[in-house]
C-alpha positions as YAML, in Angstrom:
chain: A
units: angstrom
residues:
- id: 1
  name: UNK
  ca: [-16.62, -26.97, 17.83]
- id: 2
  name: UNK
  ca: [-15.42, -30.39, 16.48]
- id: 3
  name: UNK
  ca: [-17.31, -33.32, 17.53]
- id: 4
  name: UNK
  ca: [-14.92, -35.80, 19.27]
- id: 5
  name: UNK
  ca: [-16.33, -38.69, 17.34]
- id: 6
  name: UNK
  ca: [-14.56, -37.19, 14.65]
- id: 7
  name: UNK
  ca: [-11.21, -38.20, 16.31]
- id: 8
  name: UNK
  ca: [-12.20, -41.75, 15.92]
- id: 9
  name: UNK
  ca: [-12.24, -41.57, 12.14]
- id: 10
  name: UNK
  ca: [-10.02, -39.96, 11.03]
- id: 11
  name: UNK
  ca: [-7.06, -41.65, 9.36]
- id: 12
  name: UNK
  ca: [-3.66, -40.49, 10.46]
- id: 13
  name: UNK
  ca: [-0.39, -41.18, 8.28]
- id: 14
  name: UNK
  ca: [1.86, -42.64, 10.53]
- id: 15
  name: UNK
  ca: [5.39, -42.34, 9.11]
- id: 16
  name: UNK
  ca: [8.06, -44.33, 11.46]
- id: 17
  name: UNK
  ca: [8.79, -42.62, 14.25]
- id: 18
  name: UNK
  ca: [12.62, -41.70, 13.37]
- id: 19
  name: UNK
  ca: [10.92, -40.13, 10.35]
- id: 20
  name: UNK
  ca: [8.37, -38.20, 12.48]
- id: 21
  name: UNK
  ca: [11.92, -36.70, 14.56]
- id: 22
  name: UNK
  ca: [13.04, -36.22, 11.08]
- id: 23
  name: UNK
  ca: [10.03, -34.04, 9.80]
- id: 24
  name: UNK
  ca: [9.69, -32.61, 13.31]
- id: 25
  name: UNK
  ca: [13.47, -31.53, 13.34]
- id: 26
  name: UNK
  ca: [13.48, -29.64, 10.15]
- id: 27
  name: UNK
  ca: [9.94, -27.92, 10.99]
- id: 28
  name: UNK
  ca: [11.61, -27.09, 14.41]
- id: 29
  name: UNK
  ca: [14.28, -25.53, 12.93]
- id: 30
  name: UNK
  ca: [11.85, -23.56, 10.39]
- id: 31
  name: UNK
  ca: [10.20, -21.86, 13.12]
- id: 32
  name: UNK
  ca: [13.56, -21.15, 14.88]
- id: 33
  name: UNK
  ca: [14.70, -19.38, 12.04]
- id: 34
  name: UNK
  ca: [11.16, -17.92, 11.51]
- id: 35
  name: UNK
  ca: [11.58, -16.23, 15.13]
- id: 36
  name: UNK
  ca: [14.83, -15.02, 14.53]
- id: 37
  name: UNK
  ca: [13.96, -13.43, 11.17]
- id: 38
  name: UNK
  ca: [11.17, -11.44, 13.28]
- id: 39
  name: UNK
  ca: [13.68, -10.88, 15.52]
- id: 40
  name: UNK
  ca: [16.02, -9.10, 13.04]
- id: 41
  name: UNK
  ca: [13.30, -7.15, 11.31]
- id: 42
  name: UNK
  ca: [12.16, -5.39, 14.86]
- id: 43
  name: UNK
  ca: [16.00, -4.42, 15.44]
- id: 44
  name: UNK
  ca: [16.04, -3.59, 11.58]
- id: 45
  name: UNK
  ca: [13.08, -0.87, 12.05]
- id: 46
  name: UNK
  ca: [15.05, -0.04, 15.58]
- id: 47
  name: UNK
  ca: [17.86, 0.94, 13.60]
- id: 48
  name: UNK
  ca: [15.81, 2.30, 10.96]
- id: 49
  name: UNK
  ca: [14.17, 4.56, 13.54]
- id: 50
  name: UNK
  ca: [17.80, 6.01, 15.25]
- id: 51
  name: UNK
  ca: [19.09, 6.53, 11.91]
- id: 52
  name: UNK
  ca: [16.24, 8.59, 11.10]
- id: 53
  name: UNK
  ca: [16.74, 10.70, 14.57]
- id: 54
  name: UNK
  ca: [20.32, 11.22, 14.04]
- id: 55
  name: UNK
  ca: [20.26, 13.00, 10.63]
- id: 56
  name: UNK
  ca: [16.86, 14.54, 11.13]
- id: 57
  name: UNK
  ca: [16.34, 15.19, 14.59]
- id: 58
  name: UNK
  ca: [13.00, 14.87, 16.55]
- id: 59
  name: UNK
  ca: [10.47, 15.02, 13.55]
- id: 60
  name: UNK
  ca: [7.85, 16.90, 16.03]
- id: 61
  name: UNK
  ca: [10.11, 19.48, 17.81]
- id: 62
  name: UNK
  ca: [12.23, 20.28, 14.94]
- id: 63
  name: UNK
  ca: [15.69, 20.28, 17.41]
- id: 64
  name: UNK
  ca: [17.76, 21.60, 14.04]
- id: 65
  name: UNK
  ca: [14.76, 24.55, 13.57]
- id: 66
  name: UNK
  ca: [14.18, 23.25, 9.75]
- id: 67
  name: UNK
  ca: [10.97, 25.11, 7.86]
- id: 68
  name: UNK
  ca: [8.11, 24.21, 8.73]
- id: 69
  name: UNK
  ca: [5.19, 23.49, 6.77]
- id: 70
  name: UNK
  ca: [1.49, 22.02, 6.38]
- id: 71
  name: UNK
  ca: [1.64, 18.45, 5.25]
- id: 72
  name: UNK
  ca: [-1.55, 19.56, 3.08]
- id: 73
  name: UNK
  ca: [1.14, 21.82, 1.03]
- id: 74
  name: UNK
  ca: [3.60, 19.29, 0.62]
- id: 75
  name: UNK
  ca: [1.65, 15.72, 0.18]
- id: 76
  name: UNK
  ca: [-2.01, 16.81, -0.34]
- id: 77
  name: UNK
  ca: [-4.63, 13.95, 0.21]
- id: 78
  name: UNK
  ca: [-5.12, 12.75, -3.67]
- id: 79
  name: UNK
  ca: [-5.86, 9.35, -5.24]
- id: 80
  name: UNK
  ca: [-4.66, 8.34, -8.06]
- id: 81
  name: UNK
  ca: [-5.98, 9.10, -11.49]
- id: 82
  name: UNK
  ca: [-5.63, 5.39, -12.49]
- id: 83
  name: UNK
  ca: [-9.11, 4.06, -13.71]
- id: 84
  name: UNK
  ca: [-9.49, 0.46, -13.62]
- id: 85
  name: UNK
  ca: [-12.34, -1.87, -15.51]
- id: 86
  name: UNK
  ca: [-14.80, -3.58, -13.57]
- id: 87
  name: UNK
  ca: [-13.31, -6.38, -14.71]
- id: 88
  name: UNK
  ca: [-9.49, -5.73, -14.47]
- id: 89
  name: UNK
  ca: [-7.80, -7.68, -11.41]
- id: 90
  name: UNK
  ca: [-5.92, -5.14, -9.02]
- id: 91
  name: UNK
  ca: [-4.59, -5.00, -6.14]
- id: 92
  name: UNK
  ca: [-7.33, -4.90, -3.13]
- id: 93
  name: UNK
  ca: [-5.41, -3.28, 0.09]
- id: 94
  name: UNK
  ca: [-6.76, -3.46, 3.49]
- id: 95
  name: UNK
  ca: [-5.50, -2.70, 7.13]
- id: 96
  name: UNK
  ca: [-5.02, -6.36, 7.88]
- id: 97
  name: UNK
  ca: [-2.43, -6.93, 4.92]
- id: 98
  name: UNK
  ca: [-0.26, -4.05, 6.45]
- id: 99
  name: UNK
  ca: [2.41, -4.89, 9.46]
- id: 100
  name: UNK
  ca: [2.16, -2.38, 12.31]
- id: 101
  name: UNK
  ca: [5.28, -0.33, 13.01]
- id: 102
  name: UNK
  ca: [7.01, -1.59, 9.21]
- id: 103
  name: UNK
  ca: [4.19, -1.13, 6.78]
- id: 104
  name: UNK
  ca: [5.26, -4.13, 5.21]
- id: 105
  name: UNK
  ca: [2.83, -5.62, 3.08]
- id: 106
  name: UNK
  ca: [1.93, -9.15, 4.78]
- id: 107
  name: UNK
  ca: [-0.08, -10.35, 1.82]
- id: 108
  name: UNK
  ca: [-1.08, -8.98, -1.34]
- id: 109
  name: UNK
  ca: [-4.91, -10.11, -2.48]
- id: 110
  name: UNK
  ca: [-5.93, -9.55, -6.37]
- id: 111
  name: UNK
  ca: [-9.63, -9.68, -7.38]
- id: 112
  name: UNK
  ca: [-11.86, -7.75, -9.54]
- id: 113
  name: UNK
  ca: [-12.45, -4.09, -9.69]
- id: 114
  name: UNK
  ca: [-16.06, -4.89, -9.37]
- id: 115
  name: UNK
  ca: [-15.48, -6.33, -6.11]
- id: 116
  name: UNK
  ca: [-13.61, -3.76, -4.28]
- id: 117
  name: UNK
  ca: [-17.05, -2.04, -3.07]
- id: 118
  name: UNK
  ca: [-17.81, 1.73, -2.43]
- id: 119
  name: UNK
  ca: [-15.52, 2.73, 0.24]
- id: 120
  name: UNK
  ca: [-12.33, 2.54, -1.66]
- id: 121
  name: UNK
  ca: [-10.12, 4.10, -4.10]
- id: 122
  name: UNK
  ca: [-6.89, 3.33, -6.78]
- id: 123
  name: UNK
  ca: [-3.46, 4.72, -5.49]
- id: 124
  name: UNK
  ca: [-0.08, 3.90, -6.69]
- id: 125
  name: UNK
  ca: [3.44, 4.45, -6.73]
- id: 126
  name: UNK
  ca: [3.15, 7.95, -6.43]
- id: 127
  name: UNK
  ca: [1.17, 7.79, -2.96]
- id: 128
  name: UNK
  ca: [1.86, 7.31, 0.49]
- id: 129
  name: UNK
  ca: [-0.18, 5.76, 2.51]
- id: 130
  name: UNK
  ca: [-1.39, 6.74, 6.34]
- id: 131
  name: UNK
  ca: [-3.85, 4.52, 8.57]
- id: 132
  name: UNK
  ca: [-6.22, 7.08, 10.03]
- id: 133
  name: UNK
  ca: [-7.40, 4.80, 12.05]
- id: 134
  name: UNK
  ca: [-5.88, 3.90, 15.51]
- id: 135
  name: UNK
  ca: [-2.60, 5.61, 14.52]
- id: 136
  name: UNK
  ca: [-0.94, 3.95, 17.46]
- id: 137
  name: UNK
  ca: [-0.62, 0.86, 15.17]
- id: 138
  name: UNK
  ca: [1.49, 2.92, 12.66]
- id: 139
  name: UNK
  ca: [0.12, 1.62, 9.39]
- id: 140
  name: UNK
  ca: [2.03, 3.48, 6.33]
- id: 141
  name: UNK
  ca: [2.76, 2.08, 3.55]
- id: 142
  name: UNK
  ca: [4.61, 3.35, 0.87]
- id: 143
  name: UNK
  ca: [3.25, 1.20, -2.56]
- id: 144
  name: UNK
  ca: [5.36, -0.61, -4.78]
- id: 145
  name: UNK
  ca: [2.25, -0.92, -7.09]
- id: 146
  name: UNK
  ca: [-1.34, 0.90, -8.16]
- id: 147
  name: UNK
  ca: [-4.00, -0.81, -7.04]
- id: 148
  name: UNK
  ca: [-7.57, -0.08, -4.62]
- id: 149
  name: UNK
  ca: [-7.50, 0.85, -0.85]
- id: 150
  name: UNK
  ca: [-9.69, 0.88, 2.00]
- id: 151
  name: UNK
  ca: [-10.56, 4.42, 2.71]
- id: 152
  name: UNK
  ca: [-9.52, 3.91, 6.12]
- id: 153
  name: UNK
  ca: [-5.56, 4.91, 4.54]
- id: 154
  name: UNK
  ca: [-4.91, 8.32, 3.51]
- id: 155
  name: UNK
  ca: [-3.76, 8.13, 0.15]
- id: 156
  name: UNK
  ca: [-1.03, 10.94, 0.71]
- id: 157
  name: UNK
  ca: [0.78, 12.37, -2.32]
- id: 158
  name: UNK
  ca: [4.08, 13.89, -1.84]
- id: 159
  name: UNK
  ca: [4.97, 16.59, -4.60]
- id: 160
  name: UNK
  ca: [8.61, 15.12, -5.49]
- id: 161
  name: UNK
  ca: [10.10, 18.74, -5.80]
- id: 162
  name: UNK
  ca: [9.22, 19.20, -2.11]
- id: 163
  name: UNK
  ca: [9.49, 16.18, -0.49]
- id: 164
  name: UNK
  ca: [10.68, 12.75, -1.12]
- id: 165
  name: UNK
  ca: [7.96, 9.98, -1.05]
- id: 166
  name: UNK
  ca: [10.21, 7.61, 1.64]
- id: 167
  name: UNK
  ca: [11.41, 10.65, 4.04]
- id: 168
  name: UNK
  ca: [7.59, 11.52, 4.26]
- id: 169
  name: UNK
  ca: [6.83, 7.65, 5.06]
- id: 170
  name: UNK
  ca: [9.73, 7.58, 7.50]
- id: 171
  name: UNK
  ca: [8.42, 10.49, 8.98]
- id: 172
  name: UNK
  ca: [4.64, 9.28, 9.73]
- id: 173
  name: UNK
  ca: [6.33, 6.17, 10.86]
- id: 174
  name: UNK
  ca: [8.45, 7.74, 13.68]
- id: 175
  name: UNK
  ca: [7.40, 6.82, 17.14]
- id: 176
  name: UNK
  ca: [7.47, 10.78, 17.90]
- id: 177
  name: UNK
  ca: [5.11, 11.41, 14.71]
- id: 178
  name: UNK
  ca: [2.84, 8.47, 16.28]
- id: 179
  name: UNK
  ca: [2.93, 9.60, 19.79]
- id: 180
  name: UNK
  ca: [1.92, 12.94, 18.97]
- id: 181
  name: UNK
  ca: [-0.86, 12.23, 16.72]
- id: 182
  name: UNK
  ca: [-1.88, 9.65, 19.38]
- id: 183
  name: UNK
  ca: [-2.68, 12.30, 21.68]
- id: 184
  name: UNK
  ca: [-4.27, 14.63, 19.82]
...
């Protein structure tokens, strides 16, 4: 909690007021574009999502009757072989840097190896990645990068004669994918 005596010290630049509607207009018209940027990327992963239905059908009933197989066959759970120094500065990824229902990356942190702690491990661009926990969020991220992850993400790892890393990332992502493995 701030004190309110606070309030009475602090010093406040006080621009003219047609330059505060000045800076307040062009902020304004950030966060209107900001909105409709959000906007665009939800209809984006919309279309993304009935583009994926149309030429593949319903990932979990398999409408086109497509060969089925174990994901373990196809994209085995594996890290990466990558071994970084203590010292080396990787990537460190966590659930909170990953967008629900996108996987978009909302912020990449660096640090130390040494400070990435025991529950983790190195992936990269070979792996995809799948939140185990609370699938409903739909956490997968498919890694433009190597670098250290939470072991709360699956580091998946497609075998590229079988199955191509961004259909298997598409696939986890699909809102009948995360509905089934909701309910399960």
């Amino acid at each position: 909690t701030v004190p309110k005596e606070i309030f009475k010290e602090i010093m406040f630049p006080l621009p003219p007021l047609e330059e505060q509607k000045r800076i307040a207009g062009i902020l304004d018209a950030a966060d209107i574009l900001r909105a409709k940027r959000r906007e665009t990327l939800a209809k984006l992963d919309d279309l993304l999502q009935s583009t994926f239905l149309d030429m593949f059908g319903d990932p979990v009933t398999n409408p086109r009757g497509w060969e089925k197989i174990t994901l373990k066959e196809i994209a085995p759970a594996q890290t990466s072989k990558v071994l970084f120094k203590p010292s080396e500065i990787v990537w460190h990824l966590n659930l909170d840097q990953i967008e629900s229902q996108s996987g978009r990356i909302l912020k990449k942190i660096y640090g130390p190896t040494s400070e990435a702690g025991s529950s983790t491990y190195s992936f990269d661009t070979g792996n995809v990645l799948y939140s185990k926990l609370r699938p409903y969020l739909n956490k997968v991220v498919c890694p433009d990068s190597f670098g250290i992850a939470t072991t709360e993400l699956v580091p998946l790892r497609p075998m590229p004669d079988q199955v191509e890393r961004s259909y298997l990332t598409y696939f986890l992502r699909s809102k009948q994918f995360v509905n089934w493995v909701s309910n399960e």
